[in-house]
Tab-separated table of C-alpha atoms in Angstrom:
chain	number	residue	atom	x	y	z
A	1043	UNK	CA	-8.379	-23.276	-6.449
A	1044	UNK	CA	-9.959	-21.943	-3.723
A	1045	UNK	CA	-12.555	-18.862	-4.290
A	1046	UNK	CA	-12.442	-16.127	-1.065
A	1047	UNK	CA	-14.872	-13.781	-3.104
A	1048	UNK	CA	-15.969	-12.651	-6.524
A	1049	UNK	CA	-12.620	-11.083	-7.896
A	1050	UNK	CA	-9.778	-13.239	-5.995
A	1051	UNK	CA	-8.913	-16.619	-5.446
A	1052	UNK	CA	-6.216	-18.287	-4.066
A	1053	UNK	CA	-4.166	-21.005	-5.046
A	1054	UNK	CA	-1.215	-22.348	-3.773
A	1055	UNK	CA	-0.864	-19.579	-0.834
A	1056	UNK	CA	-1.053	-16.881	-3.660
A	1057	UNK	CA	-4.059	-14.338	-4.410
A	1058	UNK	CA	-4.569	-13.807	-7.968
A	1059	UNK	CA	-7.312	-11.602	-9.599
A	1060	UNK	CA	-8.261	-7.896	-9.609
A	1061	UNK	CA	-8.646	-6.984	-6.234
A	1062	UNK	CA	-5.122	-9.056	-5.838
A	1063	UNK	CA	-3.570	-6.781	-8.465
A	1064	UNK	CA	-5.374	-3.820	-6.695
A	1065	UNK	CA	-3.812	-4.345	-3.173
A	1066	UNK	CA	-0.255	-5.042	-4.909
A	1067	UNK	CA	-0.525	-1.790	-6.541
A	1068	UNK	CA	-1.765	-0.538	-4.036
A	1069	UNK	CA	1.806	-1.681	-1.302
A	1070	UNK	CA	3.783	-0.646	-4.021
A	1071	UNK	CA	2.578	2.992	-4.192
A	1072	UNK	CA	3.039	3.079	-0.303
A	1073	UNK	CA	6.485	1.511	-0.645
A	1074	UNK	CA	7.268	4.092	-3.298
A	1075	UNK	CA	6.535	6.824	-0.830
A	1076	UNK	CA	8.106	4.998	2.386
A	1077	UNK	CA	11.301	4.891	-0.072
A	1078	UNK	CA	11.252	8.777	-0.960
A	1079	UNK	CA	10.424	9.634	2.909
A	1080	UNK	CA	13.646	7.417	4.174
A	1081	UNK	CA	15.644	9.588	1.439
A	1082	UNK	CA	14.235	13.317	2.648
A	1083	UNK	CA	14.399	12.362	6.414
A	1084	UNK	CA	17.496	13.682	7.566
A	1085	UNK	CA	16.466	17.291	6.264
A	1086	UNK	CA	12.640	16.510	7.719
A	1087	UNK	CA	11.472	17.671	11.320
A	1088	UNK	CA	10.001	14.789	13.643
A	1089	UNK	CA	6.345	15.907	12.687
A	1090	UNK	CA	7.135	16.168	9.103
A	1091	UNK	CA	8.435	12.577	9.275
A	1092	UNK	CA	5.537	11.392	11.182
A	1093	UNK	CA	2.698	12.968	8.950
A	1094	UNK	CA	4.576	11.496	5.989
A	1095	UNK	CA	4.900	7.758	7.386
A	1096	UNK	CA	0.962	8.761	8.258
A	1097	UNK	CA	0.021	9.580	4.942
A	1098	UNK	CA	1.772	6.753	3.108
A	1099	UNK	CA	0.004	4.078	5.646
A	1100	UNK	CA	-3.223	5.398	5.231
A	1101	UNK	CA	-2.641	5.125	0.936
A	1102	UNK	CA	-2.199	1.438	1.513
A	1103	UNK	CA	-4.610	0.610	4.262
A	1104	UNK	CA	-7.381	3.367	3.135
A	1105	UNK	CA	-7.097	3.376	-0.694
A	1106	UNK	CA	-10.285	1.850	-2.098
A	1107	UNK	CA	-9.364	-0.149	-5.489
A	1108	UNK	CA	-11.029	0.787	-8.966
C-alpha cells in the first residue's frame, strides 16, 4: 500500500480513503447534473447550456470535501 497523504492511499491503481470517497462523490454529483443538462438541452439557449456545463465543472473541480 502506498500512502500519497494523510486520508488516501493507493493500492493496486485504486484510491481508497476519505478524500477518495470525497472526490467520487464529488464526479458523481457533477455527472448527475451533466445527465439532467443533456435531458433539458434541446429546450435550453446556447448560453443557458454553456453556464450549465460551467456550473457543473466547477462543482467537481472547485468543491472542497468535508
Amino acid at each position: 500500500m502506498t500512502f500519497i497523504e494523510p486520508g488516501l492511499s493507493v493500492r493496486d491503481g485504486s484510491a481508497e480513503g476519505p478524500l477518495a470517497d470525497a472526490v467520487l462523490s464529488r464526479a458523481a454529483r457533477a455527472a448527475r447534473l451533466l445527465d439532467d443538462l443533456q435531458e433539458q438541452a434541446p429546450a435550453m439557449t446556447d448560453g443557458q447550456l454553456r453556464d450549465g456545463v460551467h456550473r457543473a465543472l466547477r462543482r467537481f473541480t472547485q468543491e472542497q470535501p468535508p
